[in-house]
């Protein structure tokens, strides 16, 4: 059976006037299984965001393939986006729309059946405890509330695959825990989730499998238990450092 | 192209725009109120100054009034705005400002047919407003008195006024009231200015504004093509330009009719012929598409709202300058002007407002504008194929981009 997310030899090269050719993602391979949280763990600039941007069709790969629910990111970008919810620190909300209008807009534009949209909007408003703020403009909401609306808009069209790119960046502990809880709930609903982070505790707590990415390459990919066994280290931080140092030596 | 997706995206843009203070001010309130307000203020100012002037007294000295013309002196005395003064040295009084005008009565130059005929001389200082005003008032009184006096004398001699009237002067204005109105209020230039102003902020908001607010990436992950997203944005900007131009046009016609109409009476018609509507609408439509495309291309290179304003301002000025020159009175709509984008639409609209239709020139204008729209969209298509541009990571202006990417 095909996995919902299949990534093969994915590469992305940028050209910078000062630095020349930059291999942001270099021959990345991984699969995500249905209903799991797949963690992409890496330091800043490791290639996490570029990889996820290619999966969400924002960027076009230089080479390699990636499919989301059988749709190729290059040849069928709309099919990919219909099955995908993408959340990151750079995907903000329209400040002048209300909560209700925001969820409604993203449900409709992402092709959720039009006749079911009002019901879906109400469901999400209730689910995230946004009833009181349903008709308030986004610009008037607190950071925590905005975060909830952001997650609601990500899943407005009920996609099978969700990408969370460093979703807790800039959040306080309580809001970060709220986000983690929401992601956990989404997994229990059967969603396949790709979760990128550089915070070890988040990865340990949430991810079913973890891929350690460094300098655009995946250095290891396994369950936490598997990584512990392979490295004979207990803490994810130690495991991560071990792989990164080994990776640097190889590079 | 998915029309449903474009519709959803378009209404999202419109809804957001109508809640943005800058856009509402520049694309809706400014077109409705700015120029009518300026005209109202100017009119009120002129009326106020003129009222103030009317209330000021003129100090006039009457010198050697013939006894037969005492009624003329009484007319000066009965005028509340005239103060009759005497001076031992009227020339000095006039130059030091204590006197505004001297009216001197002198014997007639030749032997008079009518008894008690006389000549007058008004001495005044043109460099002083008060003196000018006094001269006008005195001249007005003398003219009126002379007319009345001549008529009385003619009657005494058994003649009618027509018998001694050397010639009649009759003025005939061949310009129709509509032409005067359309030209005087310069509606087409305001129309084009407002079209540019109306599109500028929506263009920035929907491109640089989205990047600044980090919503650009959000919408780029929507399950629709980028072409649909850009078409919706483009239609939104063009709509705002079109709406701003027409709101201004209606506001101008309404306010001109209310404020200036009574001043000019039948000489000024501010009604636009219904027949001009198709020409004006299609011209405005093509111009809105062209201006919207230009504004969006330039604004999309910006990463912040401020940068967007800086990048679109030269285009705004480039639109306005030729239009300003074309306001010269007597300038005709020729085929050469019909080849100049924007200016051709302005001339076409100006003529249409006057009920003049040069169909060949209109056809040339529409073809030129349509070509400009196609060219602008072609450039936009070339630009959006570049990923770094779409992602906002390209660091440069439109000019640099064209030089580096399209001509390399």
XYZ file of C-alpha atoms in Angstrom:
659
model
C 0.000 0.000 0.000
C 1.255 3.465 -0.885
C 2.035 5.726 2.034
C 0.167 9.048 2.146
C 3.431 10.985 1.892
C 6.317 9.687 -0.191
C 9.476 11.712 -0.691
C 12.244 10.496 -2.993
C 15.590 12.178 -3.698
C 14.084 15.584 -3.155
C 16.505 18.431 -3.855
C 16.293 22.182 -3.785
C 19.103 24.434 -4.894
C 19.073 28.207 -4.562
C 21.445 30.649 -6.130
C 22.713 33.488 -4.008
C 24.696 36.384 -5.466
C 27.177 36.325 -2.600
C 27.349 32.632 -1.748
C 26.722 31.050 -5.138
C 24.812 27.755 -5.331
C 23.228 26.634 -2.082
C 21.911 23.110 -1.642
C 19.117 23.762 0.824
C 17.709 20.236 0.499
C 19.935 17.471 -0.765
C 18.469 14.099 -1.779
C 15.930 13.749 0.994
C 13.956 10.500 1.261
C 11.187 9.607 3.691
C 7.653 8.224 3.888
C 4.903 9.154 6.320
C 2.455 6.521 7.467
C -1.235 7.094 7.867
C -2.221 8.452 11.267
C 1.289 9.125 12.513
C 3.110 12.270 13.545
C 6.321 12.356 11.591
C 8.863 14.686 13.127
C 11.427 16.629 11.184
C 14.034 17.611 13.729
C 16.777 20.001 12.815
C 18.576 23.171 13.721
C 17.783 26.507 12.102
C 18.774 26.427 8.428
C 18.867 22.623 8.318
C 16.388 22.469 5.426
C 13.178 21.679 7.327
C 11.150 24.610 6.038
C 12.394 24.267 2.462
C 11.427 20.585 2.474
C 7.981 21.354 3.841
C 7.512 24.232 1.392
C 8.206 21.837 -1.447
C 5.704 19.353 -0.017
C 3.110 22.112 0.209
C 3.885 23.161 -3.418
C 5.003 26.668 -2.427
C 8.439 25.864 -3.851
C 9.184 23.670 -6.833
C 11.822 20.984 -6.268
C 15.012 21.241 -8.290
C 14.867 17.456 -8.668
C 13.346 14.392 -7.065
C 9.716 13.578 -6.402
C 7.201 13.954 -3.631
C 3.627 12.746 -3.549
C 0.833 13.628 -1.153
C -2.088 11.202 -1.207
C -0.860 10.089 -4.630
C -0.660 13.608 -6.062
C 2.721 14.731 -7.323
C 3.809 18.113 -5.981
C 4.990 19.262 -9.410
C 2.417 17.838 -11.797
C -0.658 18.031 -9.542
C -0.132 20.912 -7.107
C -3.847 21.620 -6.694
C -4.520 17.970 -5.867
C -1.794 18.180 -3.239
C -3.143 21.374 -1.710
C -6.679 20.002 -1.577
C -5.424 17.151 0.616
C -3.062 19.229 2.681
C -3.252 21.704 5.518
C -0.118 23.813 5.899
C 0.645 25.712 9.056
C 3.757 27.729 9.763
C 4.925 30.905 11.406
C 4.825 32.559 7.972
C 1.211 31.596 7.239
C -0.624 34.326 9.059
C -4.321 35.143 8.997
C -6.079 38.008 7.258
C -6.330 40.594 10.022
C -9.504 42.257 8.748
C -11.603 39.094 8.492
C -13.507 37.679 11.432
C -12.874 34.218 12.821
C -15.993 32.873 11.128
C -15.156 34.497 7.786
C -11.607 33.157 7.939
C -12.618 29.541 8.461
C -15.403 29.882 5.888
C -12.997 31.359 3.312
C -10.367 28.642 3.703
C -12.950 25.855 3.681
C -14.432 27.150 0.423
C -11.185 27.983 -1.366
C -9.818 24.557 -0.447
C -12.851 22.944 -2.067
C -14.717 21.646 0.952
C -18.286 20.860 -0.276
C -20.049 24.252 -0.367
C -23.295 23.038 1.225
C -21.410 21.604 4.199
C -19.254 24.679 4.839
C -21.545 26.456 7.381
C -21.801 23.276 9.447
C -18.027 22.762 9.280
C -17.388 26.357 10.332
C -19.661 26.037 13.364
C -18.072 22.713 14.274
C -14.560 24.202 14.247
C -15.645 27.296 16.158
C -17.071 25.081 18.887
C -14.177 22.642 18.828
C -11.561 25.323 19.438
C -13.675 27.265 21.937
C -13.964 30.273 19.624
C -17.690 30.935 20.034
C -17.124 34.160 21.927
C -14.731 35.407 19.248
C -16.510 34.062 16.180
C -17.447 37.484 14.876
C -14.411 39.357 16.137
C -11.795 40.449 13.641
C -8.523 38.526 13.740
C -6.565 41.727 14.420
C -8.452 42.080 17.711
C -7.631 38.587 18.995
C -4.884 37.599 21.437
C -1.911 35.515 20.209
C -3.373 32.365 21.748
C -6.713 32.877 20.039
C -5.017 33.624 16.733
C -3.129 30.357 17.086
C -6.387 28.475 17.539
C -7.956 30.170 14.531
C -4.827 29.340 12.537
C -5.167 25.655 13.346
C -8.890 25.834 12.563
C -8.194 27.388 9.159
C -5.504 24.735 8.482
C -8.027 21.949 8.945
C -11.030 23.896 7.599
C -11.293 21.651 4.519
C -10.659 18.502 6.572
C -7.433 17.464 4.814
C -5.837 14.049 5.359
C -2.314 15.416 5.633
C -1.239 18.238 7.902
C 2.075 20.017 7.960
C 3.047 21.973 11.052
C 6.251 23.904 10.498
C 7.598 25.025 13.878
C 4.090 25.802 15.142
C 5.130 26.782 18.658
C 7.760 29.350 17.724
C 7.153 32.553 19.655
C 4.406 31.092 21.842
C 4.413 31.044 25.621
C 4.442 27.678 27.413
C 0.682 27.449 27.864
C -0.133 28.335 24.276
C 2.581 25.961 23.058
C 1.015 23.159 25.104
C -2.388 24.000 23.629
C -0.975 23.671 20.123
C 0.701 20.359 20.982
C -2.560 19.092 22.405
C -4.436 20.070 19.258
C -1.885 18.253 17.108
C -2.170 15.200 19.296
C -5.963 15.251 18.934
C -5.655 15.504 15.184
C -3.501 12.385 15.143
C -6.121 10.520 17.106
C -8.606 11.490 14.381
C -6.441 9.632 11.875
C -4.643 12.577 10.293
C -1.124 12.129 9.002
C 0.999 14.904 10.409
C 4.437 16.185 9.494
C 5.764 18.193 12.362
C 8.952 20.175 12.143
C 10.701 21.541 15.187
C 14.062 22.288 16.695
C 12.697 21.779 20.222
C 13.705 18.288 21.396
C 11.046 17.960 24.108
C 8.288 18.617 21.572
C 9.622 15.969 19.234
C 9.995 13.471 22.094
C 6.499 14.130 23.322
C 4.595 14.176 20.021
C 6.365 12.306 17.264
C 5.829 8.650 16.384
C 8.893 8.739 14.172
C 11.636 11.317 13.953
C 13.873 12.272 11.045
C 17.006 14.183 11.961
C 17.847 16.647 9.241
C 21.072 18.568 8.915
C 22.559 20.588 6.042
C 19.709 19.517 3.785
C 20.221 15.786 4.383
C 18.330 13.308 6.522
C 20.866 11.693 8.827
C 18.547 9.299 10.624
C 14.890 8.322 10.626
C 13.303 6.050 13.195
C 11.096 5.887 16.245
C 12.509 7.406 19.405
C 13.107 3.924 20.765
C 14.869 2.938 17.551
C 17.096 6.021 17.669
C 17.934 5.297 21.307
C 18.849 1.749 20.431
C 20.975 2.773 17.452
C 22.925 5.375 19.377
C 22.852 3.976 22.866
C 21.832 7.422 24.077
C 18.728 8.142 26.115
C 18.054 11.802 25.573
C 16.984 13.019 22.164
C 19.260 16.005 22.525
C 22.277 13.685 22.816
C 21.047 11.568 19.938
C 20.622 14.666 17.795
C 24.084 16.034 18.622
C 25.666 12.661 17.884
C 24.104 12.446 14.437
C 24.811 16.064 13.578
C 28.477 15.755 14.542
C 28.787 12.564 12.538
C 27.015 14.262 9.649
C 29.318 17.271 9.797
C 32.339 14.997 9.762
C 30.988 13.216 6.672
C 30.154 16.493 4.875
C -9.224 29.078 -14.721
C -11.740 28.319 -11.977
C -14.426 31.005 -11.820
C -15.751 29.859 -8.457
C -12.303 30.090 -6.864
C -11.749 33.512 -8.438
C -15.115 34.667 -7.078
C -14.274 33.467 -3.537
C -10.839 35.089 -3.629
C -12.190 38.295 -5.183
C -14.843 38.789 -2.502
C -12.277 38.074 0.199
C -10.140 40.889 -1.216
C -13.090 43.281 -1.469
C -14.299 42.474 2.035
C -10.852 43.086 3.526
C -10.425 46.268 1.500
C -13.698 47.739 2.688
C -12.485 47.301 6.262
C -9.159 49.001 5.678
C -9.013 52.663 6.588
C -6.335 53.580 4.028
C -8.133 51.934 1.138
C -11.551 53.260 2.091
C -10.079 56.755 2.428
C -8.125 56.717 -0.822
C -10.410 54.701 -3.060
C -13.845 55.756 -1.816
C -13.887 58.823 0.423
C -11.230 60.837 -1.410
C -12.885 60.463 -4.828
C -16.241 61.454 -3.366
C -15.176 64.325 -1.166
C -11.723 65.689 -2.034
C -12.286 67.728 -5.179
C -15.858 68.721 -4.373
C -14.564 69.865 -0.981
C -11.718 71.842 -2.570
C -14.167 73.510 -4.948
C -16.577 74.273 -2.127
C -13.767 75.781 -0.026
C -12.546 77.845 -2.995
C -16.064 79.032 -3.765
C -16.696 79.915 -0.130
C -13.345 81.723 0.031
C -14.062 83.726 -3.108
C -17.525 84.622 -1.860
C -16.121 85.623 1.517
C -13.361 87.813 0.036
C -15.753 89.380 -2.404
C -18.227 90.045 0.435
C -15.467 91.611 2.490
C -14.524 93.857 -0.441
C -18.109 94.904 -0.967
C -18.272 96.035 2.621
C -15.216 98.291 2.350
C -15.804 102.018 1.774
C -14.299 103.883 -1.174
C -13.046 107.380 -0.455
C -13.797 109.424 -3.566
C -13.349 113.128 -4.213
C -15.704 114.803 -6.709
C -14.123 117.859 -8.280
C -15.956 120.682 -10.166
C -19.357 118.984 -10.457
C -21.452 121.116 -12.873
C -24.606 122.490 -11.209
C -26.805 120.776 -13.828
C -25.462 117.439 -12.664
C -26.153 117.712 -8.949
C -28.254 114.486 -9.161
C -25.026 112.622 -9.955
C -23.428 114.003 -6.806
C -26.474 112.921 -4.823
C -26.116 109.421 -6.206
C -22.551 109.273 -4.872
C -23.728 110.664 -1.530
C -26.547 108.133 -1.215
C -24.227 105.151 -1.797
C -23.237 103.686 1.567
C -20.063 102.192 0.139
C -18.803 105.598 -0.995
C -17.426 108.278 1.293
C -17.084 111.672 -0.394
C -14.010 113.495 0.803
C -12.328 116.795 0.016
C -8.658 117.468 -0.085
C -6.502 120.508 -0.672
C -3.932 118.351 -2.443
C -5.825 115.428 -3.960
C -2.800 114.081 -5.880
C -0.803 113.796 -2.638
C -3.781 112.261 -0.814
C -4.110 109.665 -3.573
C -0.459 108.733 -3.416
C -0.342 108.514 0.402
C -3.501 106.377 0.509
C -5.889 108.782 2.281
C -7.925 109.083 -0.928
C -8.920 106.269 -3.305
C -10.062 108.070 -6.458
C -10.644 111.556 -7.888
C -13.520 112.196 -10.284
C -12.924 115.412 -12.186
C -15.585 117.111 -14.274
C -14.273 119.042 -17.264
C -15.857 120.920 -20.149
C -16.725 118.816 -23.174
C -13.974 118.489 -25.800
C -16.113 119.924 -28.636
C -19.166 122.186 -28.800
C -21.943 120.138 -27.218
C -25.183 119.417 -29.061
C -26.764 118.549 -25.757
C -26.501 121.341 -23.195
C -24.456 120.797 -20.020
C -22.467 118.099 -21.700
C -19.230 117.321 -19.860
C -16.178 115.132 -19.788
C -14.862 113.275 -16.736
C -11.511 111.906 -15.712
C -11.027 109.320 -12.988
C -7.624 109.412 -11.357
C -6.663 106.336 -9.300
C -3.720 104.253 -8.176
C -3.751 100.847 -9.898
C -1.277 99.394 -7.435
C -3.848 99.602 -4.597
C -6.910 97.366 -4.416
C -8.930 100.036 -2.616
C -8.172 102.534 -5.376
C -9.082 100.034 -8.100
C -12.339 99.292 -6.319
C -13.111 103.030 -5.988
C -12.411 103.555 -9.698
C -14.781 100.707 -10.642
C -17.521 102.060 -8.411
C -17.131 105.597 -9.762
C -17.032 104.413 -13.393
C -20.119 102.299 -12.844
C -22.022 105.253 -11.398
C -20.932 107.607 -14.179
C -21.888 105.137 -16.905
C -25.287 104.504 -15.399
C -25.900 108.257 -14.923
C -24.788 109.023 -18.496
C -27.124 106.407 -19.979
C -30.030 107.801 -18.008
C -29.136 111.392 -18.863
C -28.786 110.666 -22.599
C -32.118 108.919 -22.665
C -33.781 111.936 -20.977
C -32.186 114.326 -23.483
C -33.244 112.171 -26.453
C -36.789 112.097 -25.200
C -36.743 115.912 -24.923
C -35.607 116.113 -28.556
C -38.354 113.703 -29.627
C -35.992 110.831 -30.371
C -35.965 107.263 -29.238
C -32.843 105.659 -27.812
C -32.355 103.645 -31.004
C -32.165 106.890 -33.026
C -29.034 108.118 -31.346
C -27.451 104.803 -30.583
C -24.456 104.600 -32.910
C -24.319 100.816 -32.964
C -25.512 97.950 -30.894
C -23.122 95.432 -29.528
C -24.436 91.925 -29.327
C -22.400 89.023 -27.932
C -22.970 85.489 -29.087
C -21.178 82.551 -27.466
C -20.883 79.727 -30.026
C -19.666 77.275 -27.389
C -22.531 75.188 -26.104
C -23.148 75.236 -22.388
C -22.170 71.553 -22.300
C -18.768 72.229 -23.881
C -18.016 75.065 -21.483
C -19.057 72.943 -18.534
C -17.038 69.895 -19.470
C -13.944 71.897 -20.213
C -14.132 74.221 -17.251
C -14.448 71.580 -14.621
C -11.772 69.419 -16.250
C -13.585 66.266 -15.330
C -11.394 63.902 -17.368
C -8.200 64.810 -15.557
C -9.788 64.252 -12.155
C -11.221 61.051 -13.537
C -7.769 59.718 -14.421
C -6.115 60.971 -11.237
C -8.759 59.203 -9.184
C -8.438 56.055 -11.237
C -4.723 55.983 -10.397
C -5.254 56.885 -6.729
C -8.052 54.332 -6.463
C -5.849 51.496 -7.699
C -2.631 52.384 -5.881
C -3.462 51.305 -2.338
C -5.411 48.156 -3.269
C -2.471 47.118 -5.496
C -0.026 47.588 -2.639
C -2.344 45.970 -0.109
C -2.912 42.869 -2.206
C 0.795 42.288 -2.900
C 3.316 43.991 -0.610
C 0.685 44.253 2.129
C 0.140 40.491 2.037
C 3.875 39.897 2.293
C 4.152 42.299 5.195
C 1.257 40.592 6.989
C 2.644 37.108 6.160
C -0.625 36.124 4.484
C 0.973 35.704 1.051
C 2.184 32.189 1.834
C -1.149 31.315 3.432
C -3.049 32.056 0.262
C -0.392 30.406 -1.908
C -1.140 27.106 -0.150
C -4.832 27.305 -1.039
C -6.148 24.548 -3.282
C -6.375 26.677 -6.371
C -3.927 27.720 -9.046
C -1.683 30.746 -8.633
C -3.207 32.125 -11.794
C -6.633 32.147 -10.105
C -5.198 33.927 -7.072
C -3.541 36.577 -9.210
C -6.580 37.038 -11.473
C -8.764 37.637 -8.403
C -6.304 40.173 -7.053
C -6.041 41.866 -10.423
C -9.808 42.118 -10.808
C -10.078 43.515 -7.295
C -7.501 46.261 -7.993
C -9.131 47.106 -11.339
C -12.551 47.263 -9.645
C -11.287 49.680 -7.021
C -9.715 51.883 -9.715
C -12.897 51.878 -11.770
C -15.111 52.564 -8.763
C -12.893 55.418 -7.532
C -12.961 57.086 -10.950
C -16.737 56.875 -11.282
C -17.437 57.892 -7.703
C -15.333 60.984 -8.335
C -17.096 61.687 -11.614
C -20.560 61.515 -10.048
C -19.466 63.518 -7.012
C -17.937 66.194 -9.229
C -21.007 66.476 -11.431
C -23.266 66.676 -8.407
C -21.165 69.212 -6.514
C -20.384 71.302 -9.595
C -24.046 71.479 -10.443
C -24.910 72.495 -6.911
C -22.061 74.953 -6.301
C -21.015 76.349 -9.672
C -24.218 75.825 -11.641
C -26.056 78.849 -10.176
C -23.005 81.073 -10.786
C -22.894 80.398 -14.511
C -26.594 80.015 -15.132
C -27.448 78.807 -18.615
C -23.819 79.147 -19.776
C -22.789 76.070 -17.900
C -24.267 72.658 -18.388
C -22.947 69.868 -16.204
C -25.028 67.117 -17.603
C -23.122 64.367 -19.365
C -24.850 63.067 -22.474
C -26.190 59.548 -21.978
C -24.819 58.699 -25.414
C -21.281 59.132 -24.095
C -21.762 56.379 -21.473
C -20.567 53.418 -23.614
C -17.447 55.287 -24.749
C -16.654 56.500 -21.228
C -17.321 53.087 -19.686
C -15.212 51.103 -22.126
C -12.402 53.678 -21.980
C -12.437 53.651 -18.185
C -12.626 49.854 -18.124
C -9.526 49.411 -20.320
C -7.667 52.135 -18.484
C -8.520 50.565 -15.112
C -7.185 47.206 -16.353
C -3.972 48.827 -17.591
C -3.376 50.950 -14.506
C -4.207 48.030 -12.186
C -1.729 45.781 -14.011
C 1.010 48.419 -13.870
C 0.427 49.172 -10.204
C 0.357 45.485 -9.266
C 3.518 44.611 -11.168
C 5.439 47.382 -9.437
C 3.907 46.874 -5.994
C 4.567 43.146 -6.074
C 8.307 43.766 -5.949
C 7.913 45.397 -2.572
C 8.045 43.533 0.696
C 6.462 46.198 2.838
C 3.644 48.684 2.356
C 6.113 51.590 2.455
C 8.281 50.024 -0.225
C 5.139 49.486 -2.261
C 4.268 53.177 -2.083
C 7.775 54.124 -3.158
C 7.695 51.678 -6.075
C 4.291 52.703 -7.427
C 4.713 56.471 -7.087
C 6.787 56.901 -10.303
C 4.077 55.077 -12.265
C 1.436 57.331 -10.729
C 3.404 60.423 -11.759
C 4.013 58.984 -15.224
C 0.241 58.643 -15.608
C -0.553 62.148 -14.455
C 2.083 64.301 -16.193
C 0.968 63.857 -19.838
C -2.631 64.282 -18.783
C -1.762 67.623 -17.174
C -0.226 68.905 -20.404
C -3.270 67.875 -22.352
C -5.433 70.251 -20.358
C -4.258 73.089 -22.614
C -7.343 74.828 -24.035
C -7.916 74.370 -27.742
C -5.977 71.112 -27.974
C -7.627 68.727 -30.398
C -7.921 64.964 -30.269
C -5.698 63.892 -33.163
C -4.438 60.479 -34.254
C -1.061 61.279 -32.674
C -2.698 61.792 -29.291
C -4.792 58.666 -29.892
C -1.530 56.701 -29.944
C -0.443 57.929 -26.492
C -1.725 55.605 -23.743
C -3.759 57.205 -20.952
C -3.714 60.628 -22.670
C -5.817 59.173 -25.479
C -8.464 57.952 -23.058
C -8.545 61.342 -21.389
C -9.095 63.129 -24.694
C -11.654 60.563 -25.773
C -13.605 61.015 -22.545
C -13.324 64.805 -22.766
C -14.809 64.807 -26.240
C -17.487 62.304 -25.283
C -18.554 64.584 -22.434
C -19.014 67.340 -25.014
C -21.018 65.039 -27.264
C -18.243 64.744 -29.864
C -17.383 61.294 -31.227
C -14.473 60.788 -33.612
C -15.068 57.102 -34.173
C -11.769 56.394 -35.926
C -9.806 58.005 -33.098
C -11.936 56.174 -30.535
C -11.121 52.895 -32.280
C -7.382 53.703 -32.287
C -7.576 54.627 -28.590
C -9.282 51.392 -27.634
C -6.830 49.304 -29.645
C -3.850 51.115 -28.057
C -5.261 50.679 -24.542
C -6.081 47.017 -25.140
C -2.512 46.512 -26.400
C -1.174 48.158 -23.240
C -3.295 45.856 -21.077
C -2.047 42.803 -22.978
C 1.563 43.983 -22.717
C 1.230 44.620 -18.977
C -0.317 41.194 -18.402
C 2.365 39.564 -20.527
C 5.046 41.177 -18.369
C 3.163 40.058 -15.261
C 3.060 36.473 -16.578
C 6.814 36.528 -17.231
C 7.491 37.930 -13.786
C 5.363 35.451 -11.823
C 7.159 32.504 -13.358
C 10.113 33.342 -11.141
C 9.861 31.551 -7.822
C 11.910 34.023 -5.817
C 9.572 36.778 -6.968
C 6.504 34.812 -5.910
C 8.078 34.009 -2.557
C 9.106 37.609 -1.984
C 12.751 36.688 -1.607
C 13.825 38.637 -4.702
C 15.654 41.693 -3.505
C 15.324 44.375 -6.136
C 13.046 46.601 -8.120
C 11.069 46.002 -11.287
C 13.769 47.698 -13.375
C 16.514 45.518 -11.929
C 14.412 42.409 -12.448
C 13.725 43.226 -16.097
C 17.418 43.892 -16.688
C 18.606 40.763 -14.895
C 15.995 38.220 -15.867
C 14.201 39.213 -19.027
C 16.984 40.785 -21.049
C 19.832 38.635 -19.862
